Coordinates of C-alpha atoms in Angstrom, one line a residue:
Chain A
X1 CA -33.0 27.7 -27.8
X2 CA -31.4 27.1 -24.4
X3 CA -27.6 27.7 -24.1
X4 CA -25.9 24.3 -23.8
X5 CA -28.2 22.7 -26.4
X6 CA -26.3 20.4 -28.7
X7 CA -27.2 20.4 -32.4
X8 CA -26.1 17.9 -35.0
X9 CA -25.7 18.3 -38.7
X10 CA -28.0 16.4 -41.0
X11 CA -25.3 16.0 -43.7
X12 CA -21.9 15.7 -42.0
X13 CA -20.2 15.0 -38.7
X14 CA -20.5 18.5 -37.4
X15 CA -21.9 19.1 -33.9
X16 CA -22.2 22.4 -32.1
X17 CA -23.2 23.6 -28.7
X18 CA -25.4 26.7 -28.6
X19 CA -23.8 29.5 -26.5
X20 CA -26.3 32.1 -27.6
X21 CA -29.3 32.0 -30.0
X22 CA -32.1 34.1 -31.3
X23 CA -34.6 33.7 -34.1
X24 CA -33.8 32.0 -37.3
X25 CA -32.9 28.6 -38.6
X26 CA -29.4 27.2 -37.8
X27 CA -28.0 25.2 -40.6
X28 CA -25.0 23.1 -41.5
X29 CA -24.1 22.2 -45.1
X30 CA -27.2 24.0 -46.1
X31 CA -29.6 21.7 -44.1
X32 CA -31.3 22.5 -40.8
X33 CA -29.5 21.2 -37.6
X34 CA -31.4 19.3 -34.9
X35 CA -30.8 17.8 -31.5
X36 CA -31.3 14.3 -33.0
X37 CA -29.2 12.9 -35.7
X38 CA -31.1 12.9 -39.0
X39 CA -31.9 9.5 -40.7
X40 CA -30.1 8.7 -43.9
X41 CA -27.1 10.5 -45.2
X42 CA -26.9 13.6 -47.4
X43 CA -24.0 15.7 -48.6
X44 CA -23.3 19.3 -47.8
X45 CA -24.6 21.7 -50.5
X46 CA -21.7 22.8 -52.6
X47 CA -21.9 26.4 -51.5
X48 CA -22.0 25.4 -47.8
X49 CA -19.1 22.9 -47.7
X50 CA -16.1 24.8 -46.5
X51 CA -16.1 22.8 -43.2
X52 CA -16.2 23.4 -39.5
X53 CA -13.2 23.5 -37.1
X54 CA -13.2 21.9 -33.6
X55 CA -13.3 24.5 -30.8
X56 CA -14.0 27.5 -33.0
X57 CA -16.9 29.7 -32.1
X58 CA -19.2 30.8 -35.0
X59 CA -21.3 34.0 -35.0
X60 CA -23.6 36.0 -37.3
X61 CA -22.9 39.6 -38.2
X62 CA -25.5 40.9 -35.7
X63 CA -24.1 38.8 -32.9
X64 CA -27.5 37.1 -32.1
X65 CA -26.2 33.6 -32.6
X66 CA -23.0 32.0 -31.2
X67 CA -22.2 28.3 -31.6
X68 CA -19.2 26.3 -30.4
X69 CA -18.0 23.5 -32.7
X70 CA -17.6 20.4 -30.6
X71 CA -17.2 18.0 -33.5
X72 CA -15.9 19.1 -36.9
X73 CA -17.3 18.2 -40.3
X74 CA -17.4 19.0 -44.0
X75 CA -20.4 21.3 -44.0
X76 CA -20.3 25.0 -43.0
X77 CA -22.6 26.8 -40.7
X78 CA -25.2 29.3 -41.6
X79 CA -28.2 31.2 -40.1
X80 CA -31.2 31.4 -42.5
X81 CA -28.9 30.8 -45.5
X82 CA -26.3 33.4 -44.5
X83 CA -22.9 32.0 -43.6
X84 CA -21.6 32.3 -40.0
X85 CA -18.1 33.5 -39.4
X86 CA -15.4 32.4 -36.9
X87 CA -15.4 34.7 -33.9
X88 CA -12.0 36.4 -33.5
X89 CA -10.2 35.0 -30.5
X90 CA -8.9 37.6 -28.1
X91 CA -5.5 36.4 -27.3
X92 CA -4.9 36.6 -23.5
X93 CA -1.8 35.3 -21.8
X94 CA -2.4 32.1 -19.8
X95 CA -3.2 33.2 -16.2
X96 CA -3.8 29.9 -14.3
Chain B
X1 CA -23.5 24.1 -20.7
X2 CA -21.3 21.7 -18.7
X3 CA -17.6 21.8 -17.9
X4 CA -17.3 18.1 -18.7
X5 CA -17.5 19.2 -22.4
X6 CA -13.9 20.5 -22.1
X7 CA -12.5 17.1 -21.3
X8 CA -14.7 15.4 -23.9
X9 CA -13.5 17.8 -26.6
X10 CA -9.8 17.3 -25.6
X11 CA -10.3 13.5 -25.7
X12 CA -12.1 13.7 -29.0
X13 CA -9.5 15.9 -30.7
X14 CA -6.4 14.3 -29.2
X15 CA -7.1 11.1 -27.4
X16 CA -3.5 9.9 -27.2
X17 CA -1.9 13.1 -26.2
X18 CA -0.6 13.3 -22.6
X19 CA -2.8 15.6 -20.5
X20 CA -1.5 15.1 -17.0
X21 CA 1.7 14.0 -15.3
X22 CA 1.6 13.3 -11.6
X23 CA 4.1 11.4 -9.5
X24 CA 5.8 10.2 -12.6
X25 CA 2.6 8.7 -14.1
X26 CA 1.4 10.0 -17.5
X27 CA -2.3 10.2 -18.4
X28 CA -3.7 10.8 -21.9
X29 CA -6.9 12.7 -22.5
X30 CA -8.7 9.5 -23.4
X31 CA -7.6 7.9 -20.1
X32 CA -8.7 11.0 -18.1
X33 CA -12.1 10.9 -19.8
X34 CA -12.4 7.2 -19.0
X35 CA -11.6 7.9 -15.4
X36 CA -14.2 10.7 -15.2
X37 CA -16.8 8.5 -16.7
X38 CA -16.0 5.8 -14.2
X39 CA -16.1 8.3 -11.4
X40 CA -19.6 9.2 -12.6
X41 CA -20.7 5.6 -12.2
X42 CA -19.3 5.5 -8.6
X43 CA -21.1 8.7 -7.8
X44 CA -24.4 7.4 -9.2
X45 CA -24.1 4.2 -7.2
X46 CA -23.3 6.0 -4.0
X47 CA -26.4 8.3 -4.2
X48 CA -24.2 11.2 -2.9
X49 CA -25.4 14.7 -3.1
X50 CA -21.9 16.1 -3.3
X51 CA -18.5 14.9 -4.3
X52 CA -15.7 15.9 -1.9
X53 CA -11.9 15.7 -2.2
X54 CA -9.9 15.5 1.0
X55 CA -6.5 15.0 -0.5
X56 CA -3.6 16.7 -2.2
X57 CA -3.6 17.1 -6.0
X58 CA -3.5 14.0 -8.1
X59 CA -5.3 12.4 -11.1
X60 CA -8.1 11.7 -8.6
X61 CA -8.9 15.4 -8.6
X62 CA -9.4 15.4 -12.3
X63 CA -11.6 12.2 -12.2
X64 CA -13.7 13.7 -9.3
X65 CA -14.1 17.1 -10.9
X66 CA -15.3 15.9 -14.2
X67 CA -17.1 12.8 -12.8
X68 CA -19.2 15.2 -10.6
X69 CA -19.9 17.4 -13.6
X70 CA -21.2 14.4 -15.6
X71 CA -23.4 13.4 -12.7
X72 CA -24.7 16.9 -12.1
X73 CA -23.5 16.9 -8.5
X74 CA -21.4 19.8 -7.0
X75 CA -17.7 19.1 -6.5
X76 CA -16.4 20.3 -3.2
X77 CA -12.6 20.0 -2.7
X78 CA -11.9 20.5 1.0
X79 CA -8.9 22.1 2.8
X80 CA -7.2 19.1 4.5
X81 CA -5.2 21.5 6.7
X82 CA -8.3 22.5 8.7
X83 CA -8.6 21.3 12.3
X84 CA -10.8 18.2 12.9
X85 CA -13.7 20.1 14.4
X86 CA -13.9 22.6 11.5
X87 CA -13.6 20.0 8.9
X88 CA -16.2 17.8 10.5
X89 CA -18.6 20.8 10.4
X90 CA -18.0 21.3 6.7
X91 CA -18.5 17.6 5.9
X92 CA -21.8 17.7 7.8
X93 CA -22.9 20.5 5.5
X94 CA -22.4 18.4 2.3
X95 CA -23.7 15.0 3.6
X96 CA -24.2 12.5 2.1
X97 CA -21.0 13.0 0.0
X98 CA -18.8 10.7 -1.9
X99 CA -15.4 11.6 -0.3
X100 CA -12.2 10.9 -2.1
X101 CA -9.1 10.8 0.1
X102 CA -8.3 10.5 3.8
X103 CA -10.5 7.5 4.7
X104 CA -9.3 7.1 8.2
X105 CA -9.8 10.8 9.0
X106 CA -13.4 10.9 7.7
X107 CA -14.2 7.8 9.7
X108 CA -12.8 9.4 12.8
X109 CA -14.4 12.9 12.6
X110 CA -17.5 12.3 10.5
X111 CA -18.2 8.6 10.7
X112 CA -21.8 9.1 11.5
X113 CA -22.7 11.5 8.7
X114 CA -23.5 9.0 6.0
X115 CA -20.6 9.6 3.6
X116 CA -19.2 7.1 1.2
X117 CA -15.4 7.2 1.4
X118 CA -12.8 6.0 -1.1
X119 CA -9.1 6.2 -0.5
X120 CA -7.3 7.8 -3.5
X121 CA -5.7 4.6 -5.0
X122 CA -8.9 2.6 -4.8
X123 CA -10.9 5.5 -6.3
X124 CA -8.5 5.9 -9.2
X125 CA -8.4 2.2 -9.9
X126 CA -12.2 1.6 -9.6
X127 CA -12.9 4.7 -11.8
X128 CA -10.7 3.3 -14.6
X129 CA -12.3 -0.1 -14.4
X130 CA -16.0 0.9 -14.2
X131 CA -17.7 0.2 -17.5
X132 CA -20.4 2.7 -18.3
X133 CA -23.8 1.1 -18.7
X134 CA -24.3 0.8 -22.5
X135 CA -22.7 2.7 -25.3
X136 CA -25.0 5.7 -25.1
X137 CA -24.8 6.5 -21.4
X138 CA -26.8 9.8 -21.0
X139 CA -24.9 12.3 -18.9
X140 CA -26.4 15.2 -17.0
X141 CA -26.9 18.2 -19.3
X142 CA -25.8 20.1 -16.3
X143 CA -26.5 23.8 -16.0
X144 CA -26.6 23.6 -12.3
X145 CA -23.8 23.9 -9.7
X146 CA -20.4 22.7 -10.8
X147 CA -18.3 23.7 -7.8
X148 CA -18.9 24.5 -4.1
X149 CA -15.9 26.0 -2.4
X150 CA -15.9 26.9 1.3
X151 CA -14.4 30.3 1.9
X152 CA -11.6 30.4 4.5
X153 CA -14.0 31.9 7.0
X154 CA -11.6 34.3 8.8
X155 CA -14.3 36.3 10.5
X156 CA -17.3 34.0 10.7
X157 CA -18.4 30.5 9.8
X158 CA -17.1 29.6 6.3
X159 CA -19.5 30.5 3.4
X160 CA -20.2 28.0 0.7
X161 CA -19.4 29.9 -2.6
X162 CA -21.1 28.4 -5.6
X163 CA -19.9 28.4 -9.2
X164 CA -22.4 27.3 -11.8
X165 CA -21.4 25.4 -15.0
X166 CA -22.4 28.5 -16.9
X167 CA -20.0 30.7 -15.0
X168 CA -17.0 28.4 -15.6
X169 CA -17.9 27.8 -19.2
X170 CA -18.1 31.5 -19.8
X171 CA -14.7 32.0 -18.1
X172 CA -12.9 29.3 -20.2
X173 CA -14.5 30.3 -23.5
X174 CA -13.8 33.9 -22.9
X175 CA -10.1 33.5 -21.9
X176 CA -8.8 30.3 -23.6
X177 CA -8.6 29.3 -27.2
X178 CA -9.3 25.5 -27.7
X179 CA -6.2 23.4 -28.4
X180 CA -4.0 26.5 -28.6
X181 CA -1.1 25.0 -26.7
X182 CA 2.0 23.7 -28.5
X183 CA 2.7 20.0 -28.3
X184 CA 5.7 20.5 -25.9
X185 CA 3.8 23.0 -23.6
X186 CA 3.7 21.9 -20.0
X187 CA 2.1 23.8 -17.1
X188 CA 3.3 23.2 -13.6
X189 CA 0.4 23.2 -11.2
X190 CA 1.3 23.7 -7.5
X191 CA -1.7 25.4 -5.9
X192 CA -3.8 23.1 -3.7
X193 CA -6.9 21.5 -5.3
X194 CA -9.3 23.3 -2.9
X195 CA -8.3 26.7 -4.2
X196 CA -10.1 28.3 -7.2
X197 CA -6.8 28.6 -9.0
X198 CA -6.3 24.9 -8.7
X199 CA -9.6 24.3 -10.4
X200 CA -9.3 26.9 -13.1
X201 CA -5.8 25.6 -13.9
X202 CA -7.3 22.2 -14.7
X203 CA -10.0 23.6 -16.9
X204 CA -7.8 26.1 -18.7
X205 CA -5.0 23.6 -19.4
X206 CA -7.2 20.8 -20.5
X207 CA -9.2 23.1 -22.9
X208 CA -5.9 24.6 -24.3
X209 CA -4.5 21.0 -24.5
X210 CA -1.6 22.1 -22.4
X211 CA -0.1 19.2 -20.5
X212 CA -0.5 19.6 -16.7
X213 CA 2.5 18.7 -14.5
X214 CA 1.3 18.4 -10.9
X215 CA 3.4 19.1 -7.8
X216 CA 1.3 18.0 -4.9
X217 CA 3.4 19.6 -2.2
X218 CA 5.5 22.8 -2.7
X219 CA 9.1 23.2 -1.9
X220 CA 11.3 25.4 -4.1
X221 CA 13.8 22.6 -4.6
X222 CA 11.0 20.2 -5.8
X223 CA 9.5 22.9 -8.0
X224 CA 12.9 23.6 -9.7
X225 CA 13.7 19.9 -10.1
X226 CA 10.3 19.3 -11.8
X227 CA 10.7 22.2 -14.2
X228 CA 14.0 20.6 -15.2
X229 CA 12.7 17.0 -15.5
X230 CA 9.5 17.7 -17.4
X231 CA 10.8 20.7 -19.4
X232 CA 8.0 22.9 -18.0
X233 CA 7.1 25.9 -20.1
X234 CA 4.3 27.5 -18.0
X235 CA 3.7 27.9 -14.3
X236 CA 1.4 29.6 -11.9
X237 CA 2.7 30.5 -8.4
X238 CA 1.7 32.7 -5.4
X239 CA 4.1 35.5 -4.5
X240 CA 5.7 33.7 -1.5
X241 CA 6.5 30.7 -3.7
X242 CA 8.1 32.9 -6.4
X243 CA 10.2 34.6 -3.7
X244 CA 11.5 31.3 -2.4
X245 CA 12.1 29.9 -5.9
X246 CA 14.2 33.0 -6.8
X247 CA 16.1 32.8 -3.5
X248 CA 16.9 29.1 -4.1
X249 CA 18.1 29.7 -7.6
X250 CA 20.4 32.4 -6.3
X251 CA 22.2 29.8 -4.2
X252 CA 23.2 28.1 -7.4
X253 CA 20.8 25.3 -8.1
X254 CA 22.2 23.1 -10.9
X255 CA 18.8 22.6 -12.6
X256 CA 17.9 24.0 -16.0
X257 CA 14.9 26.3 -15.8
X258 CA 15.4 27.9 -19.1
X259 CA 12.4 26.1 -20.6
X260 CA 10.1 28.3 -18.7
X261 CA 8.4 30.7 -21.1
X262 CA 5.6 32.0 -19.0
X263 CA 5.1 32.6 -15.3
X264 CA 1.8 33.7 -14.0
X265 CA 1.2 34.8 -10.4
X266 CA -1.6 35.8 -8.1
X267 CA -3.4 35.0 -4.9
X268 CA -1.8 37.8 -2.9
X269 CA 0.1 41.0 -3.0
X270 CA 3.4 40.8 -4.9
X271 CA 6.2 42.8 -3.3
X272 CA 7.9 45.0 -6.0
X273 CA 11.3 43.7 -4.9
X274 CA 10.3 40.1 -5.5
X275 CA 8.9 40.7 -9.0
X276 CA 11.9 42.8 -10.0
X277 CA 14.2 40.0 -8.8
X278 CA 12.2 37.4 -10.7
X279 CA 12.1 39.5 -13.9
X280 CA 15.9 39.7 -13.7
X281 CA 16.4 36.0 -12.9
X282 CA 14.0 34.9 -15.8
X283 CA 14.9 37.5 -18.5
X284 CA 13.2 35.5 -21.2
X285 CA 10.0 34.5 -19.4
X286 CA 6.7 36.3 -20.0
X287 CA 5.2 37.3 -16.6
X288 CA 1.5 37.7 -16.0
X289 CA -0.2 39.0 -12.9
X290 CA -3.7 37.5 -12.5
X291 CA -6.2 39.0 -10.1
X292 CA -9.4 37.1 -9.3
X293 CA -11.6 35.6 -6.6
X294 CA -13.3 32.4 -6.0
X295 CA -16.7 34.1 -6.6
X296 CA -15.5 35.3 -10.0
X297 CA -14.4 31.9 -11.4
X298 CA -10.8 33.1 -11.1
X299 CA -9.1 35.8 -13.2
X300 CA -10.9 39.1 -13.9
X301 CA -7.8 41.4 -14.4
X302 CA -4.4 40.8 -16.0
X303 CA -1.1 42.6 -16.1
X304 CA 0.6 41.1 -19.2
X305 CA 4.2 40.3 -20.2
X306 CA 4.8 43.5 -22.3
X307 CA 3.5 45.7 -19.5
X308 CA 5.9 44.0 -17.0
X309 CA 8.9 44.7 -19.2
X310 CA 7.8 48.2 -20.0
X311 CA 7.3 49.0 -16.3
X312 CA 10.8 47.6 -15.5
X313 CA 12.4 49.6 -18.3
X314 CA 10.6 52.9 -17.7
X315 CA 12.0 56.0 -16.0
X316 CA 8.5 57.4 -15.4
X317 CA 7.1 56.7 -11.9
X318 CA 3.5 56.1 -13.1
X319 CA 4.7 53.5 -15.6
X320 CA 7.1 51.9 -13.1
X321 CA 4.2 51.7 -10.6
X322 CA 2.3 49.4 -12.9
X323 CA 4.6 46.6 -11.8
X324 CA 2.5 46.6 -8.6
X325 CA -0.8 46.9 -10.3
X326 CA -3.3 44.2 -11.1
X327 CA -3.4 45.2 -14.8
X328 CA -6.6 45.8 -16.7
X329 CA -9.9 44.0 -16.7
X330 CA -10.2 41.1 -19.1
X331 CA -12.4 41.9 -22.1
X332 CA -15.3 39.8 -20.9
X333 CA -15.9 41.6 -17.5
X334 CA -16.6 45.1 -16.4
X335 CA -15.0 46.6 -13.3
X336 CA -16.0 49.7 -11.3
X337 CA -14.7 51.4 -8.1
X338 CA -17.5 52.5 -5.8
X339 CA -17.8 54.4 -2.6
X340 CA -19.6 53.3 0.5
X341 CA -22.9 54.5 -0.9
X342 CA -22.4 52.4 -4.1
X343 CA -21.7 55.4 -6.3
X344 CA -19.1 54.9 -9.0
X345 CA -15.8 56.8 -8.4
X346 CA -13.6 58.5 -11.0
X347 CA -10.0 57.3 -11.7
X348 CA -7.6 57.9 -8.9
X349 CA -10.1 57.6 -6.1
X350 CA -10.0 54.6 -3.8
X351 CA -13.1 52.6 -3.0
X352 CA -14.4 49.0 -3.2
X353 CA -13.8 47.0 -6.4
X354 CA -17.1 45.8 -8.1
X355 CA -17.2 43.4 -11.0
X356 CA -19.8 42.2 -13.4
X357 CA -19.8 39.5 -16.2
X358 CA -21.1 36.0 -17.1
X359 CA -18.2 34.3 -15.2
X360 CA -19.0 36.2 -12.0
X361 CA -21.2 34.0 -9.8
X362 CA -21.2 36.2 -6.6
X363 CA -23.4 33.5 -5.2
X364 CA -23.3 31.6 -1.9
X365 CA -25.4 28.7 -0.9
X366 CA -27.2 30.9 1.5
X367 CA -27.8 33.9 -0.8
X368 CA -26.5 35.8 -3.8
X369 CA -24.3 38.9 -3.2
X370 CA -25.0 40.4 -6.6
X371 CA -26.9 43.7 -6.7
X372 CA -30.0 44.2 -8.9
X373 CA -27.8 45.1 -11.9
X374 CA -25.6 42.0 -11.5
X375 CA -22.6 43.7 -9.9
X376 CA -20.5 41.8 -7.3
X377 CA -18.9 43.7 -4.4
X378 CA -15.6 42.0 -4.0
X379 CA -14.8 43.5 -0.5
X380 CA -11.4 44.3 -2.0
X381 CA -10.4 47.9 -1.7
X382 CA -8.6 49.5 -4.7
X383 CA -8.5 52.2 -7.3
X384 CA -8.0 52.6 -11.0
X385 CA -5.6 55.0 -12.8
X386 CA -6.3 57.2 -15.8
X387 CA -5.3 54.5 -18.2
X388 CA -7.5 51.8 -16.7
X389 CA -4.9 50.0 -14.6
X390 CA -6.3 48.5 -11.4
X391 CA -4.5 48.8 -8.0
X392 CA -5.3 46.8 -4.9
X393 CA -5.0 48.5 -1.5
X394 CA -6.3 45.6 0.6
X395 CA -9.5 44.1 1.8
X396 CA -12.3 46.6 2.4
X397 CA -12.5 45.1 5.9
X398 CA -8.8 45.9 6.5
X399 CA -9.2 49.6 6.0
X400 CA -8.2 51.5 9.2
X401 CA -10.7 54.2 10.1
X402 CA -9.1 56.8 12.3
X403 CA -11.4 59.5 13.4
X404 CA -13.4 59.2 10.2
X405 CA -10.4 59.1 8.0
X406 CA -10.0 55.9 5.9
X407 CA -6.4 54.7 5.6
X408 CA -5.2 51.7 3.6
X409 CA -2.7 49.4 5.3
X410 CA -0.9 49.0 2.0
X411 CA 0.4 52.5 1.7
X412 CA 1.8 52.4 5.3
X413 CA 3.4 49.0 4.6
X414 CA 5.0 50.2 1.4
X415 CA 6.7 53.0 3.2
X416 CA 7.9 50.7 6.0
X417 CA 9.3 48.2 3.4
X418 CA 11.4 51.0 1.9
X419 CA 13.5 51.0 5.1
X420 CA 16.6 48.8 4.6
X421 CA 16.3 47.0 7.9
X422 CA 12.6 46.1 7.4
X423 CA 12.0 42.7 5.8
X424 CA 8.2 42.5 6.2
X425 CA 5.5 44.8 7.6
X426 CA 1.8 44.8 8.4
X427 CA -0.4 47.7 9.4
X428 CA -3.7 47.0 11.2
X429 CA -6.3 48.9 13.1
X430 CA -5.8 49.0 16.8
X431 CA -8.5 50.2 19.3
X432 CA -8.0 53.8 20.3
X433 CA -10.0 55.7 22.9
X434 CA -9.4 59.0 21.2
X435 CA -9.9 58.0 17.5
X436 CA -11.9 54.8 17.6
X437 CA -9.2 53.1 15.6
X438 CA -5.5 54.0 15.2
X439 CA -2.6 52.4 13.3
X440 CA -0.6 49.6 14.8
X441 CA 2.3 48.1 12.9
X442 CA 4.1 44.7 13.2
X443 CA 7.5 44.6 11.5
X444 CA 10.1 41.9 10.9
X445 CA 13.7 42.9 10.8
X446 CA 16.1 41.9 8.1
X447 CA 18.9 39.6 9.2
X448 CA 22.2 41.3 10.0
X449 CA 20.5 44.7 10.6
X450 CA 19.9 46.4 13.9
X451 CA 16.3 46.8 14.9
X452 CA 15.3 50.4 14.1
X453 CA 14.0 52.5 17.0
X454 CA 10.2 53.1 17.2
X455 CA 10.8 56.8 16.7
X456 CA 12.8 56.2 13.5
X457 CA 9.9 54.2 12.0
X458 CA 7.4 56.9 13.1
X459 CA 9.5 59.6 11.6
X460 CA 9.8 57.7 8.3
X461 CA 6.0 57.5 8.0
X462 CA 5.5 61.1 9.1
X463 CA 7.9 62.2 6.5
X464 CA 6.3 60.2 3.6
X465 CA 2.6 60.2 4.6
X466 CA 0.3 62.3 6.7
X467 CA 0.7 62.4 10.4
X468 CA -2.5 60.5 10.9
X469 CA -0.7 57.4 9.5
X470 CA 1.9 57.4 12.3
X471 CA 1.5 54.3 14.3
X472 CA 0.5 54.4 18.0
X473 CA 1.8 50.9 18.5
X474 CA 4.8 49.1 17.1
X475 CA 5.4 45.4 17.5
X476 CA 8.6 43.7 16.4
X477 CA 8.3 40.0 15.6
X478 CA 10.3 37.2 14.0
X479 CA 7.8 36.5 11.3
X480 CA 4.3 37.6 10.2
X481 CA 1.6 34.9 10.1
X482 CA 0.7 33.7 6.6
X483 CA -1.6 30.9 5.5
X484 CA -0.4 28.2 3.1
X485 CA -1.4 30.3 0.0
X486 CA 0.8 33.1 1.2
X487 CA -2.1 35.3 2.4
X488 CA -1.2 37.5 5.3
X489 CA -3.5 36.7 8.3
X490 CA -4.2 40.2 9.4
X491 CA -6.6 39.0 12.1
X492 CA -3.7 37.2 13.8
X493 CA -1.6 40.4 13.6
X494 CA -4.5 42.4 15.2
X495 CA -4.4 40.0 18.2
X496 CA -0.8 41.1 18.9
X497 CA -2.1 44.5 19.9
X498 CA -5.0 43.4 22.1
X499 CA -4.0 43.3 25.7

């Protein structure tokens, strides 16, 4: 998937922008994400419902996928069923 | 990836928060996004291939920057201080452009180039009133060129440096945490809009949701008054500005500047004396030295607040010296020092600074300057110490080559500045029949001191450096030539020695 691609959750308001991606299905709330908003409304699966936070970057353990949350929602992000985690922010002093 | 995302996110997360204050007017993130979307409509209607700004900083710069991004058209802020002929030549290179700003001047010097020109007030007003066509206006996904900045062109015609959306997005995501600013944070922006620091300041502050307080024209008095009035917490200045601010505060300005928590500086060499003075005058402020270039999307190395205070407090010369270093590379870039053959040099050895990373474009409209492995030769000369601190010794082109020996002007200048009667100094290459090049120095005497004899200055350099550094020519002048960003114009100094 091309960096810059925007993906929408099928089950909540979450939207992400792809910074880096490899193989594997990107999901939100346990359901696959897509460029177009899915018809009908579902609910995030109970074990994928810890929510997304605006402006946070999410990565998998291997570092193959990196997503930027551009709209928050109730579902949480995963890659092939494995939860993504928030990338640690390096704290730098403001320089400009 | 498109930098317009940063304003969209700020407006989504905090639509009613004030994002910009300029000339007493306050703009929320929602209003700034509306203006950018309106600017996009104006750009589409004009059919322009570039969006140019020929104006001082204002809300129009924000509308134009993000409007151009939404339209997928390069944004080219121009230096309004250029002479008519030079500016006309640059305008011709970006025709047909939508030009925001000095309508009368564009008509006079580039009236036949096919530009669409909007004066600032009209542009700002029209952009706010333009209604996007339909709710779901599709904007450019934009992974093309975001910014085109003309270099100052000191030796040849100005080059058009290009920054892609991907470079700038990498820079911001790598250095700024979204919405990390406190509600009362306010950043005073005083660098001109055509400088890379003026663009990165807009992007960084909007993404951090740090309110921007614009000062379109710098004077130390206006800067101090604005800090007081808007309770400014953060500021970026160039060294000459900082020197003038501290001088003005010494004369007892009545303003309150105690809200300042963080002062960042860059854009030129910071004299040790100036930064020591500033650290003493702002004992509670966090100082950051930022080193970067246009071609690197701004900052690539930082000397942070703790390092400033540690250097000031230390008795050890190599820790003290860090006050004049550029700090360490930021985590998202790599930096190497290389010799003339492109071979990486060990710590302590001086060469050219090379940098690599996603934020580094190293690209000009004419060609890319990156090597096959993606490294960008900065043309800055410098070295790195054992602990990874980077030091700048000047532009690679400023190195004086005397009989095959490379000499950096910086070390000669540092010695001259240690003389109590010398206020400012510049060392340049002067033609020499015997050596090819030799050292010439231009010095400015401090008020109230007698002008030192030539022999005294030569003895000083001979005592502290090698005899090859002793100047063949000495020129005493009232002031050295600087540009408006505080950059020393060495080519002008060189002319003093040509007879």
